[in-house]
Coordinates of C-alpha atoms and ligand atoms in Angstrom, one line a residue:
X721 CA 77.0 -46.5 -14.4
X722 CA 73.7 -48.0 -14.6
X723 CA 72.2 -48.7 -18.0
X724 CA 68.7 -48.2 -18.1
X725 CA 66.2 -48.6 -21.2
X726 CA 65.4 -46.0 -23.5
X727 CA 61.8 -45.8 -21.6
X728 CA 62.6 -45.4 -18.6
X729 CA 64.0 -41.7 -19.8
X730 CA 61.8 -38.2 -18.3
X731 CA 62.0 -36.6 -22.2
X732 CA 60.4 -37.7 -25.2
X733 CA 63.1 -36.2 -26.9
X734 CA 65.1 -39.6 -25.5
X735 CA 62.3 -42.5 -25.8
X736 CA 59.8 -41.5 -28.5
X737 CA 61.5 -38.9 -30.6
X738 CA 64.6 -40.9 -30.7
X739 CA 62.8 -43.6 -31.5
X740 CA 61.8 -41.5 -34.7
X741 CA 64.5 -40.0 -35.3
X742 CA 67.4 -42.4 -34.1
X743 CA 70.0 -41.5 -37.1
X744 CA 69.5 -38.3 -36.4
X745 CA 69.8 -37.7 -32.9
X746 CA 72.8 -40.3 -32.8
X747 CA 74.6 -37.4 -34.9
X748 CA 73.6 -34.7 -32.7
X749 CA 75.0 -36.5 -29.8
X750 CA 78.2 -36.9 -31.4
X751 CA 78.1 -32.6 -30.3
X752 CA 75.8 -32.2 -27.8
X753 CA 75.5 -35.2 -25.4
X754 CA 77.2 -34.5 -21.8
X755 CA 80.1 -37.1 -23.6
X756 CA 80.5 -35.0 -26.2
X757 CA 80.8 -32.2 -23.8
X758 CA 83.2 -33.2 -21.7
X759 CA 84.9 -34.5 -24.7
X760 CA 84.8 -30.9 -26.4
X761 CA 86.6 -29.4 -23.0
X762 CA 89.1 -31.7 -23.3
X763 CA 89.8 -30.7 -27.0
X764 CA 90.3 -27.3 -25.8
X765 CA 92.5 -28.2 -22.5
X766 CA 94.9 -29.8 -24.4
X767 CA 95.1 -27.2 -26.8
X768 CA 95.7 -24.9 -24.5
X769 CA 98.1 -27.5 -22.8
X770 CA 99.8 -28.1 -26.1
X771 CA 100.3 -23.7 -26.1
X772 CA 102.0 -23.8 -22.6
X773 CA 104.8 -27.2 -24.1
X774 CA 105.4 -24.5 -27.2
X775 CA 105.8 -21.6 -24.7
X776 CA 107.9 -23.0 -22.1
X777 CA 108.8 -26.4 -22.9
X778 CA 110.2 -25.6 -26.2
X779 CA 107.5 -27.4 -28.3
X780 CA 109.2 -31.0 -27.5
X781 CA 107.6 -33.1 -30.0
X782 CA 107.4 -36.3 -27.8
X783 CA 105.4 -34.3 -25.4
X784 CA 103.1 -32.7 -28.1
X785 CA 102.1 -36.6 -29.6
X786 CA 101.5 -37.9 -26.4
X787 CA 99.1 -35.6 -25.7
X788 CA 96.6 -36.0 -28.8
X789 CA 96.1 -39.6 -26.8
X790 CA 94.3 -38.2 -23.6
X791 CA 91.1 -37.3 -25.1
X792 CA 90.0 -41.1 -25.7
X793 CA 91.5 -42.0 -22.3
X794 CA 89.1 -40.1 -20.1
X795 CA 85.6 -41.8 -19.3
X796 CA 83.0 -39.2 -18.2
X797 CA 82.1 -41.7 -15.2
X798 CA 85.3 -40.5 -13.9
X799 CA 85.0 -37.2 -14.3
X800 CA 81.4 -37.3 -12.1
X801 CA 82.9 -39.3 -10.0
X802 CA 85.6 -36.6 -9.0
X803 CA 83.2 -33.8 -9.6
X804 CA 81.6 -35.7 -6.4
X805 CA 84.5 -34.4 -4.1
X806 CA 85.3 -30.9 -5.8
X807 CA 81.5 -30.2 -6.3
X808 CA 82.7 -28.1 -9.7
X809 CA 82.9 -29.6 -12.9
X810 CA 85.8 -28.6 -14.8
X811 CA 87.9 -28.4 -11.7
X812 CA 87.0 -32.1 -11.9
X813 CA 88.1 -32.5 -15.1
X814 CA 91.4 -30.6 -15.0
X815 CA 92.3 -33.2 -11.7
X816 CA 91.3 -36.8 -13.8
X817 CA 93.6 -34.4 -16.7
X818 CA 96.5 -34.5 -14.4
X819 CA 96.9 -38.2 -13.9
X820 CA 96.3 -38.6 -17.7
X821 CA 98.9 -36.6 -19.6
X822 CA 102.8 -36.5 -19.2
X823 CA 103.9 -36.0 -15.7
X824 CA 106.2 -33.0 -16.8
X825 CA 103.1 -31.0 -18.4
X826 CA 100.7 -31.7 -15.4
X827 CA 101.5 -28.3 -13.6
X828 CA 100.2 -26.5 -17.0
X829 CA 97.0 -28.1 -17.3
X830 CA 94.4 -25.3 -17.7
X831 CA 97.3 -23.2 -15.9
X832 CA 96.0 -19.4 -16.4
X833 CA 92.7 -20.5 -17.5
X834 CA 89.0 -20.0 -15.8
X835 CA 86.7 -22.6 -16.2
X836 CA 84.3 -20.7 -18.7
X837 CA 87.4 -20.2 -20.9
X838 CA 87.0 -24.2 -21.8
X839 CA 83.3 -24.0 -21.1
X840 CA 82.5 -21.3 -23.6
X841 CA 84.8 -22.4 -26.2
X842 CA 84.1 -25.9 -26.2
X843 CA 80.3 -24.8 -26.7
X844 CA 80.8 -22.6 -29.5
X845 CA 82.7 -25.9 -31.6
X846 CA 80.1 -28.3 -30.5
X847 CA 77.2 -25.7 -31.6
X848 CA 79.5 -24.9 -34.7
X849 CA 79.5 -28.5 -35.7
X850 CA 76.2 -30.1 -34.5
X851 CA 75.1 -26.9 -36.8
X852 CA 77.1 -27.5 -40.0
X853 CA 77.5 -31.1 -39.9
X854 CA 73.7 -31.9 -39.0
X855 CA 71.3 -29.0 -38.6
X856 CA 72.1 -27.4 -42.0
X857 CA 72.7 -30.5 -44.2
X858 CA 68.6 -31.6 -42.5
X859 CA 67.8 -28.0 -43.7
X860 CA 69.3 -28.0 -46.6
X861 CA 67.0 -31.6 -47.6
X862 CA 63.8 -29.8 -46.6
X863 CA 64.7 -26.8 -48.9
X864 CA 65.5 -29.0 -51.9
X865 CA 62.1 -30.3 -51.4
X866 CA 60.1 -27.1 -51.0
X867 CA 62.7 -26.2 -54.9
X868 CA 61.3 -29.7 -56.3
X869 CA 57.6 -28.4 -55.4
X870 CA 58.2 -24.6 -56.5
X871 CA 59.5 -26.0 -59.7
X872 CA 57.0 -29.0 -60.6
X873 CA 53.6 -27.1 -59.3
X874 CA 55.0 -23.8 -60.9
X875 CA 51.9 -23.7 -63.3
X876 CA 49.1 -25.6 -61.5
X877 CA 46.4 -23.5 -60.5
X878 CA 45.6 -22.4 -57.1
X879 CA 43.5 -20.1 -55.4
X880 CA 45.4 -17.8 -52.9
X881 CA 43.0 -17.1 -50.1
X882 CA 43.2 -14.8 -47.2
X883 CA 41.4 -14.3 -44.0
X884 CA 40.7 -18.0 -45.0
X885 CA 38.6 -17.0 -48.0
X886 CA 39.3 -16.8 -51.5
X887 CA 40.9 -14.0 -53.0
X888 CA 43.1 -14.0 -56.5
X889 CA 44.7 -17.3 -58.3
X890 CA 48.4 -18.0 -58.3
X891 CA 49.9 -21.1 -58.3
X892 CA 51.0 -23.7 -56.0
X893 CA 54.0 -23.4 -57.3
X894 CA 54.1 -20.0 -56.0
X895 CA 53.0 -20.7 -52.9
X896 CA 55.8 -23.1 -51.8
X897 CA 58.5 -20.6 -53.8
X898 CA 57.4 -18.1 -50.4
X899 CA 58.4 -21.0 -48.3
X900 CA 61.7 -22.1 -50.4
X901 CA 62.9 -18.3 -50.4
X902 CA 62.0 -17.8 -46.3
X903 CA 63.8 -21.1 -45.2
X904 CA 66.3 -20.6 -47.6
X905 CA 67.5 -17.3 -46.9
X906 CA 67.4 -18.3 -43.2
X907 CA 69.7 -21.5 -43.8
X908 CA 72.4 -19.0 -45.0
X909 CA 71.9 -17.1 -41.8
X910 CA 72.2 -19.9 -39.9
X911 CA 75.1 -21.1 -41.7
X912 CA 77.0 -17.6 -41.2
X913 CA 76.1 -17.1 -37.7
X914 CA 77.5 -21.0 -36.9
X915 CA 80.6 -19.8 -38.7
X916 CA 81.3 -16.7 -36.6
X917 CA 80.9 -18.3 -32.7
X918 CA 83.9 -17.4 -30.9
X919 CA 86.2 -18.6 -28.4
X920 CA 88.3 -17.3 -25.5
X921 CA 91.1 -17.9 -23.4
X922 CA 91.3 -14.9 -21.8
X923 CA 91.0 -15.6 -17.9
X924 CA 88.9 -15.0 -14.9
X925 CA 87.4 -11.7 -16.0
X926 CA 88.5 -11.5 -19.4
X927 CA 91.4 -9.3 -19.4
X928 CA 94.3 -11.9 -19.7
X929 CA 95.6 -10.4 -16.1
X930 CA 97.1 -14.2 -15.8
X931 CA 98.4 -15.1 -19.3
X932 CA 100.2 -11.6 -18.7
X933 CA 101.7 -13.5 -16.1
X934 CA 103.5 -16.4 -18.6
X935 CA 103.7 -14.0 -21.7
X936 CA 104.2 -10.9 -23.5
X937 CA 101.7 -11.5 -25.9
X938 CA 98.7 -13.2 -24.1
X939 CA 96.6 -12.2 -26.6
X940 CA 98.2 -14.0 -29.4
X941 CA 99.1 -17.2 -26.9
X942 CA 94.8 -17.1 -27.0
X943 CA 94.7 -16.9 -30.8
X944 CA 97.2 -19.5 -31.3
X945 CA 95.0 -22.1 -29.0
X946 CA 91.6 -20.9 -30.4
X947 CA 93.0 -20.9 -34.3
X948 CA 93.9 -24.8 -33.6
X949 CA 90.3 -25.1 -32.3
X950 CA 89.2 -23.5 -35.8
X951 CA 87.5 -20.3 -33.7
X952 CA 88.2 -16.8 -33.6
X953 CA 88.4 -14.8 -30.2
X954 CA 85.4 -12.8 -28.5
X955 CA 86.2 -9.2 -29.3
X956 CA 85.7 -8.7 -25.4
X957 CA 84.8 -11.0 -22.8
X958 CA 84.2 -11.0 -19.1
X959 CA 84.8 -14.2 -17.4
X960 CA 82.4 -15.5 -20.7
X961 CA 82.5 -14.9 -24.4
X962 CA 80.1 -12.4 -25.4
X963 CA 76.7 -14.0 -25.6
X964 CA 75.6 -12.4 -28.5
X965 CA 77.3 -14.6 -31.1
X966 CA 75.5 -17.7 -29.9
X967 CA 72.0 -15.9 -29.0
X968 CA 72.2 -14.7 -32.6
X969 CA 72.3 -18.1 -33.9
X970 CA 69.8 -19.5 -31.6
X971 CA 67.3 -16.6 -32.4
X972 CA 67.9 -17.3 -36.5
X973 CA 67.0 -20.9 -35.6
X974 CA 63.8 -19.7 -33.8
X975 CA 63.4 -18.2 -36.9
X976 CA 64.0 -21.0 -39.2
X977 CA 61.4 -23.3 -36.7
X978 CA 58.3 -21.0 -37.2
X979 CA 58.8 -20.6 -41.1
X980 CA 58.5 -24.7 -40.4
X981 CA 56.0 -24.8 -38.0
X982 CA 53.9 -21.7 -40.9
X983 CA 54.5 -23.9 -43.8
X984 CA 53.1 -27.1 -41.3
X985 CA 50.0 -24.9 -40.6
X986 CA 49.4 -24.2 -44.0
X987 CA 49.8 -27.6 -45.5
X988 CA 47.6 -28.9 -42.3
X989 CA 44.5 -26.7 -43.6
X990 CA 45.1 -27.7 -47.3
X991 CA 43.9 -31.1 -45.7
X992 CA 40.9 -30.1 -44.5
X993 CA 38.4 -32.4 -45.7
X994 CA 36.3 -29.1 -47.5
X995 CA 39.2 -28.1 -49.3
X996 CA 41.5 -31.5 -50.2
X997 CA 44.2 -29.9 -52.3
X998 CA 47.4 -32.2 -50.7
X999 CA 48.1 -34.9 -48.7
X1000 CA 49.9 -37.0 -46.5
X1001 CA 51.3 -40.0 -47.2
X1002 CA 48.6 -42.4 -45.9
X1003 CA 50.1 -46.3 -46.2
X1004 CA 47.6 -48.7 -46.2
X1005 CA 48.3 -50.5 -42.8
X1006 CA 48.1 -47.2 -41.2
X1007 CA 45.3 -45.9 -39.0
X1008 CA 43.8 -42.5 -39.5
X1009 CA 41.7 -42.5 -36.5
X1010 CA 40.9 -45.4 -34.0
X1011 CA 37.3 -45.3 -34.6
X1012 CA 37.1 -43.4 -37.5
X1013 CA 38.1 -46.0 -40.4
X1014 CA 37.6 -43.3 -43.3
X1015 CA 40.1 -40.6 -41.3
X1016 CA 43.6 -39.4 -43.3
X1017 CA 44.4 -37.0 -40.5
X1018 CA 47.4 -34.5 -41.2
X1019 CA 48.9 -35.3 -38.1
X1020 CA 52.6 -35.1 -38.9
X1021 CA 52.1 -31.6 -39.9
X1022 CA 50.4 -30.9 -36.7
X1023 CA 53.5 -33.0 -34.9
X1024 CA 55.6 -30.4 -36.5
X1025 CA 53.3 -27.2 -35.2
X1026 CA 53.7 -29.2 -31.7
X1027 CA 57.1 -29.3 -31.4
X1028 CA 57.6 -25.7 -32.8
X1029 CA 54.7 -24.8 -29.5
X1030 CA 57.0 -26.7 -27.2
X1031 CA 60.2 -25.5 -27.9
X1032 CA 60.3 -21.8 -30.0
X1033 CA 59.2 -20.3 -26.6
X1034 CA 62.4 -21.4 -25.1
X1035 CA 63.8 -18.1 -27.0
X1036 CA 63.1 -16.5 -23.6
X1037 CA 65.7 -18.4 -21.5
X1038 CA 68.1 -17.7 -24.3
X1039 CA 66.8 -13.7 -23.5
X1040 CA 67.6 -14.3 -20.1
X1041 CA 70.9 -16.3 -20.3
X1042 CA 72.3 -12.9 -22.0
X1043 CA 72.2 -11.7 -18.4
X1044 CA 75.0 -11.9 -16.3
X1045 CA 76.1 -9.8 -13.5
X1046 CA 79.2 -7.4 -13.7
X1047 CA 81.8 -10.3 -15.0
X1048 CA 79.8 -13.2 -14.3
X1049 CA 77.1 -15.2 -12.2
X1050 CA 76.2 -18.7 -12.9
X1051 CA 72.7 -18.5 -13.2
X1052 CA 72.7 -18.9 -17.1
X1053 CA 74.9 -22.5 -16.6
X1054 CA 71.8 -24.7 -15.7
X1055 CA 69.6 -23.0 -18.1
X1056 CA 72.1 -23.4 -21.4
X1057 CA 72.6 -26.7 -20.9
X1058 CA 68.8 -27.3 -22.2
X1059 CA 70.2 -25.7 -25.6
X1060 CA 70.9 -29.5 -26.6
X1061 CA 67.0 -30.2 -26.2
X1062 CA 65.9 -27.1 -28.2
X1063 CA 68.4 -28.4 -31.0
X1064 CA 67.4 -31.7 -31.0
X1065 CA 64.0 -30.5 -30.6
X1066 CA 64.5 -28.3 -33.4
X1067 CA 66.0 -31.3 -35.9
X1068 CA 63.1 -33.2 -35.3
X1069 CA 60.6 -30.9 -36.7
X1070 CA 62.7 -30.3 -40.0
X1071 CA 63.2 -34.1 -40.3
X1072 CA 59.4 -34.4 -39.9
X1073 CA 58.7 -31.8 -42.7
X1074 CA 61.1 -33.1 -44.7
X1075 CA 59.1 -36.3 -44.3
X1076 CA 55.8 -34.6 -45.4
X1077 CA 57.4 -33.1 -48.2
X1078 CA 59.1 -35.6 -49.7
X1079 CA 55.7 -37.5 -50.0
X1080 CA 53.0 -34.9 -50.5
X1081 CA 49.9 -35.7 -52.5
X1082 CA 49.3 -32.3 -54.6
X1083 CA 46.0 -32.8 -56.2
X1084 CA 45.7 -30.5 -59.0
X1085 CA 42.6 -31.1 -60.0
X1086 CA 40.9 -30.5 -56.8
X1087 CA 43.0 -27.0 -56.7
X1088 CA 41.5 -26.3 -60.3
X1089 CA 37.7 -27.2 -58.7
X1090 CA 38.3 -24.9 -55.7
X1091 CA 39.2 -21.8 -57.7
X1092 CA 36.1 -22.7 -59.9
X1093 CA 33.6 -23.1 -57.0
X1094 CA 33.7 -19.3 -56.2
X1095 CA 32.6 -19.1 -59.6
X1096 CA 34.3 -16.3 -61.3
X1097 CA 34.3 -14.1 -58.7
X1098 CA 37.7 -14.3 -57.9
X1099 CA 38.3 -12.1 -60.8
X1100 CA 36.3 -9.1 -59.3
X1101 CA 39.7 -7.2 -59.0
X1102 CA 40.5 -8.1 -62.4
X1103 CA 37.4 -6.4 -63.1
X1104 CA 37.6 -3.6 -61.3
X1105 CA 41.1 -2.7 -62.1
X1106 CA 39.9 -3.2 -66.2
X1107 CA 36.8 -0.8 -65.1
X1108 CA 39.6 2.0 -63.9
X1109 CA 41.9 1.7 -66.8
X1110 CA 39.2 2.9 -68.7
X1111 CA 38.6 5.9 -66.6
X1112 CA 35.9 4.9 -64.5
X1113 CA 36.8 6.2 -60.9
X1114 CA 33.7 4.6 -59.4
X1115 CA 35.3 1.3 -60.8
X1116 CA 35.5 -0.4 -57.1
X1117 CA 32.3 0.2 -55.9
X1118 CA 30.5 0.0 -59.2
X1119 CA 32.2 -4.1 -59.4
X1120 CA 31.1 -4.4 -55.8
X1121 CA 28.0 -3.7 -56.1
X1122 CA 28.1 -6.3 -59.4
X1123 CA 29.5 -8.8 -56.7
X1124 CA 26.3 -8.1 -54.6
X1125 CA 24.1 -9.2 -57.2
X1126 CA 25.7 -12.0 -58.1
X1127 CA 25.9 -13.6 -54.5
X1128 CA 22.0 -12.5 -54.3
X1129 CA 21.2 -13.6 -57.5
X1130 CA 23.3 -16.4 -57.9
X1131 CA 24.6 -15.1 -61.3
X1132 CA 28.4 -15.3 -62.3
X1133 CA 30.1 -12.0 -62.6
X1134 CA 30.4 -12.2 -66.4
X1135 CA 26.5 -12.3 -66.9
X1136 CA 26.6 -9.4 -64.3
X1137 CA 28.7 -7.2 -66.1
X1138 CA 27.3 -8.6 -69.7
X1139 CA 23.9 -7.0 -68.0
X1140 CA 25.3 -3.4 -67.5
X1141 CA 26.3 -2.0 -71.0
X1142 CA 28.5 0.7 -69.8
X1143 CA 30.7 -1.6 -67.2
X1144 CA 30.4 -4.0 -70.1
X1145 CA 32.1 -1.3 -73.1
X1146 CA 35.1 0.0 -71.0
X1147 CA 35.9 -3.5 -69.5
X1148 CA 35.7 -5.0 -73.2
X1149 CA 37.7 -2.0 -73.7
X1150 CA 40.6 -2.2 -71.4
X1151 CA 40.8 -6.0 -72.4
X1152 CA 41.4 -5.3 -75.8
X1153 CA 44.0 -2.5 -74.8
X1154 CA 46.1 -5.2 -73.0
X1155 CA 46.2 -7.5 -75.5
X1156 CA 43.8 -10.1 -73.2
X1157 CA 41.1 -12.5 -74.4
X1158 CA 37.8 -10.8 -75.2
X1159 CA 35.4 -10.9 -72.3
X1160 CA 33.5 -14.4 -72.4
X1161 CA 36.9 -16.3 -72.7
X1162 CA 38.7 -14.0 -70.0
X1163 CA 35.4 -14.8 -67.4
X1164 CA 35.6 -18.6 -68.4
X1165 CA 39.4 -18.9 -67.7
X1166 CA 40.1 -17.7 -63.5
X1167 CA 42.8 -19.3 -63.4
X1168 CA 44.8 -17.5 -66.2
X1169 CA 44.5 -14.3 -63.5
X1170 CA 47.6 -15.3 -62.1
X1171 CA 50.2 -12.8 -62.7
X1172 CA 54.1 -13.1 -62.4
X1173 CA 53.2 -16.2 -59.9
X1174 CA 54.8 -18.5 -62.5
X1175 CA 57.5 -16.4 -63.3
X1176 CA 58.9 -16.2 -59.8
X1177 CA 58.3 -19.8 -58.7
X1178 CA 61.0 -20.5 -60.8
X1179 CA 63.0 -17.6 -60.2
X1180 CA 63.1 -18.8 -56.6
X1181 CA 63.3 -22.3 -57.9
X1182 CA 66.7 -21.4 -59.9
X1183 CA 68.0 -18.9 -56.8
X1184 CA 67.5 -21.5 -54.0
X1185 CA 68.8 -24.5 -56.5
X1186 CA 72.1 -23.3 -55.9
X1187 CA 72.2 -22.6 -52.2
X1188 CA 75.0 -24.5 -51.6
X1189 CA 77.0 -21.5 -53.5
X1190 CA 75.9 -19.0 -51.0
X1191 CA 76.8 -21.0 -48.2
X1192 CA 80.1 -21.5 -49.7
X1193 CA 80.9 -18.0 -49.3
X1194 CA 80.4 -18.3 -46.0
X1195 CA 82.6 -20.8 -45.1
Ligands
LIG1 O1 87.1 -20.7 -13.1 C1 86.2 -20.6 -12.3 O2 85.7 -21.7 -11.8 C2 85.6 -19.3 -12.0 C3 84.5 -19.3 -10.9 N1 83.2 -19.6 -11.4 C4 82.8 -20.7 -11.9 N2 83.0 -20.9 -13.2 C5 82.5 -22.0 -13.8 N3 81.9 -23.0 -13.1 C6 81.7 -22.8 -11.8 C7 82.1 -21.7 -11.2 N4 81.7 -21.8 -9.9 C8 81.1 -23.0 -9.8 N5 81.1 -23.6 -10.9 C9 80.6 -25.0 -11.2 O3 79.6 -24.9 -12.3 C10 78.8 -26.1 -12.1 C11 77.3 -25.7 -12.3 O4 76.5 -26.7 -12.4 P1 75.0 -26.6 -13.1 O5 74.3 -25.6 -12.3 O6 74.5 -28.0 -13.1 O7 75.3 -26.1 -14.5 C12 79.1 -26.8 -10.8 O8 79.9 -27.9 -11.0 C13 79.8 -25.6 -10.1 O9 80.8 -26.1 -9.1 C14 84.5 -17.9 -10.3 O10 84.4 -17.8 -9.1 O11 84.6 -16.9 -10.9

């Protein structure tokens, strides 16, 4: 067949993503290429081949070796050029089978088998191991990462904001510990749910009517073949395994790309020029903007947010491939073959944020500045909360209406409260009860209002150091 260069290609996914992320997708095609697919068919043909010499040929040993040989001797050129004359792929590939293994087995390949049977079961081990072998190990980098930030920022001060606007300290630390704990528990999902796609040899419609034709037990003649394949059965099929166990996986993934594509977001905004508290690695030959010299834009976490808008929406064709009519219709077999996209779509935004992780600028200082600049008035619930330990059941309003002042006034909250000699008593009052610093200090010192955030950044830092023992106990 024709080779063509890289940019001649109709995705990006295949000129300028591979280009990025050319180790990367080489794995993944090792599982998901149309190679590796017909490859993966084979795999389970001549299990299920291998079955039919243990049921009726007596196991004969010389036929058994000579058939671990036929995967490498089929070219997928041939196959396409056979599907040319059937017009139906695996009936292709069971012919171009038949001139490759021993002459005596030939009448057994994929005897008592639909198509979907290979189809199906092939997918689940190439979605099992493009998974394991490269989706989770990528994962698994990006979560070490966000544990290495949880852990080294698990004390520097930052102001948590909402609705975009400040609102209490924590620490940055604790920020990224929300992101190590989401991704994290969704890598063990995604780990399980890889571990549990099933297989099926189970015929046209699922209820072995012609295995029951060659054995007494066609149900353990399908878990003998699917064992060797490393798979368990599909507790009921039709013509297909039920599409549950690999929509379940998909969807996790889905999940796993927008607690990227959040953490992207919020990283991007900590980059805006007003607030400055991280950054992107910016090399010196690189260009910000191409006529804006001074620019540092925070484009690869916006490359990230781009790919998570292009391909997290495919979650509705894997919606509508559950739908199949009575035993089967065909109408999901285009549509899942765009499943290698999503996944490679999918690797490329981890390997990207693993990228901005692994070289993020935090700039403490700035973070320390930006909790200071709303003066102390991100202690108001601090305040408050003082004001109604001490019995005051006005104590919200009463600090609000303080706040008021000191926006009009331009006063800090300490000199506001200092002013009111009754606010001023019981919050002295409630400070001393709690063991706190007495009222100047406790004003002075925001960022000390910070809760258990140190605490359970490194909670989550120790919990999600050790992943790799829960996904042991899922193996
Ligand atoms: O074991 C069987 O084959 C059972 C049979 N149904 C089919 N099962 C599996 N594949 C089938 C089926 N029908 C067509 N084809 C072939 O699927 C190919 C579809 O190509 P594409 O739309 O590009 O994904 C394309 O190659 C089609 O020829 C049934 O009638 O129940």
């Amino acid at each position: 067949m024709e080779e063509r260069s890289i940019f001649h290609c109709l995705s990006p996914l295949d000129h300028r993503y591979y280009l990025a992320n050319r180790n990367l997708f080489d794995q993944l095609t090792g599982y998901l290429s149309e190679e590796a697919s017909i490859q993966y068919c084979i795999k389970v043909e001549i299990a299920l081949l291998k079955s039919h010499v243990n049921l009726s040929m007596k196991g004969r040993p010389d036929l058994l070796s000579a058939l671990d040989s036929v995967e490498a001797s089929v070219s997928p050129s041939e196959v396409y050029e056979e599907e040319e004359k059937t017009q139906h792929n695996i009936r292709a590939l069971v012919n171009v089978l038949k001139r490759k293994v021993p002459e005596e087995t030939a009448p057994y390949v994929h005897l008592g088998a639909t198509s979907v049977d290979i189809l199906d079961t092939a997918q689940s081990m190439r979605m099992r191991d493009a998974v394991r072998n490269v989706i989770i190990p990528t994962l698994l980098k990006v979560e070490e990462e966000l544990v290495r930030l949880c852990r080294d920022n698990a004390e520097v001060p930052q102001v948590g904001r909402t609705h975009g606007q400040h609102a209490v300290p924590i620490t940055f630390g604790f920020a990224m510990a929300e992101y190590a704990s989401r991704l994290g528990k969704s890598i063990i999902q995604i780990n399980r749910l890889a571990g549990d796609l099933r297989g099926k040899i189970a015929g046209a419609v699922g209820s072995y009517n012609s295995t029951a034709l060659l054995t007494s037990d066609p149900e353990g003649f399908e878990a003998e073949i699917l064992e060797s394949l490393g798979l368990k059965p599909s507790e009921t099929a039709t013509q297909m395994v039920e599409p549950e166990y690999l929509l379940r996986l998909l969807l996790e993934i889905n999940v796993a790309f927008g607690i990227l594509a959040n953490l992207a977001d919020d990283l991007r905004h900590l980059q805006r020029s007003e607030i400055n508290e991280v950054r992107e690695l910016f090399k010196s030959e690189q260009v910000g903007s191409s006529t804006m010299p001074q620019k540092r834009n925070p484009w690869n976490s916006e490359h990230v947010k781009s790919l998570w808008k292009a391909f997290a929406p495919r979650v509705m064709t894997f919606f509508m491939d559950q739908i199949s009519e009575h035993q089967r219709d065909l109408s999901n077999s285009a549509s899942m073959r765009f499943i290698a996209d999503y996944l490679a779509g999918f690797a490329a935004a981890a390997a990207r944020s693993l990228k901005v992780l692994k070289s993020l600028h935090v700039n403490a200082a700035q973070m320390m500045k930006n909790i200071h600049s709303s003066g102390d008035l991100v202690l108001a619930e601090a305040a408050y909360i003082l004001l109604a330990a001490a019995g005051e059941s006005e104590a919200h309003e009463i600090i609000k209406q303080l706040t008021l002042r000191c926006e009009k006034e331009g006063i800090s909250l300490a000199t506001a409260i200092k002013d009111n000699s009754a606010v001023s008593e019981l919050v002295s009052r409630s400070l001393k009860a709690v063991g706190l610093p007495e009222a100047e200090l406790f004003f002075a010192r925001q960022e000390q209002y910070r809760g258990a955030a140190v605490k359970k950044a490194r909670e989550i830092a120790d919990r999600y150091e050790g992943i790799q023992d829960f996904l042991k106990e899922d193996k």
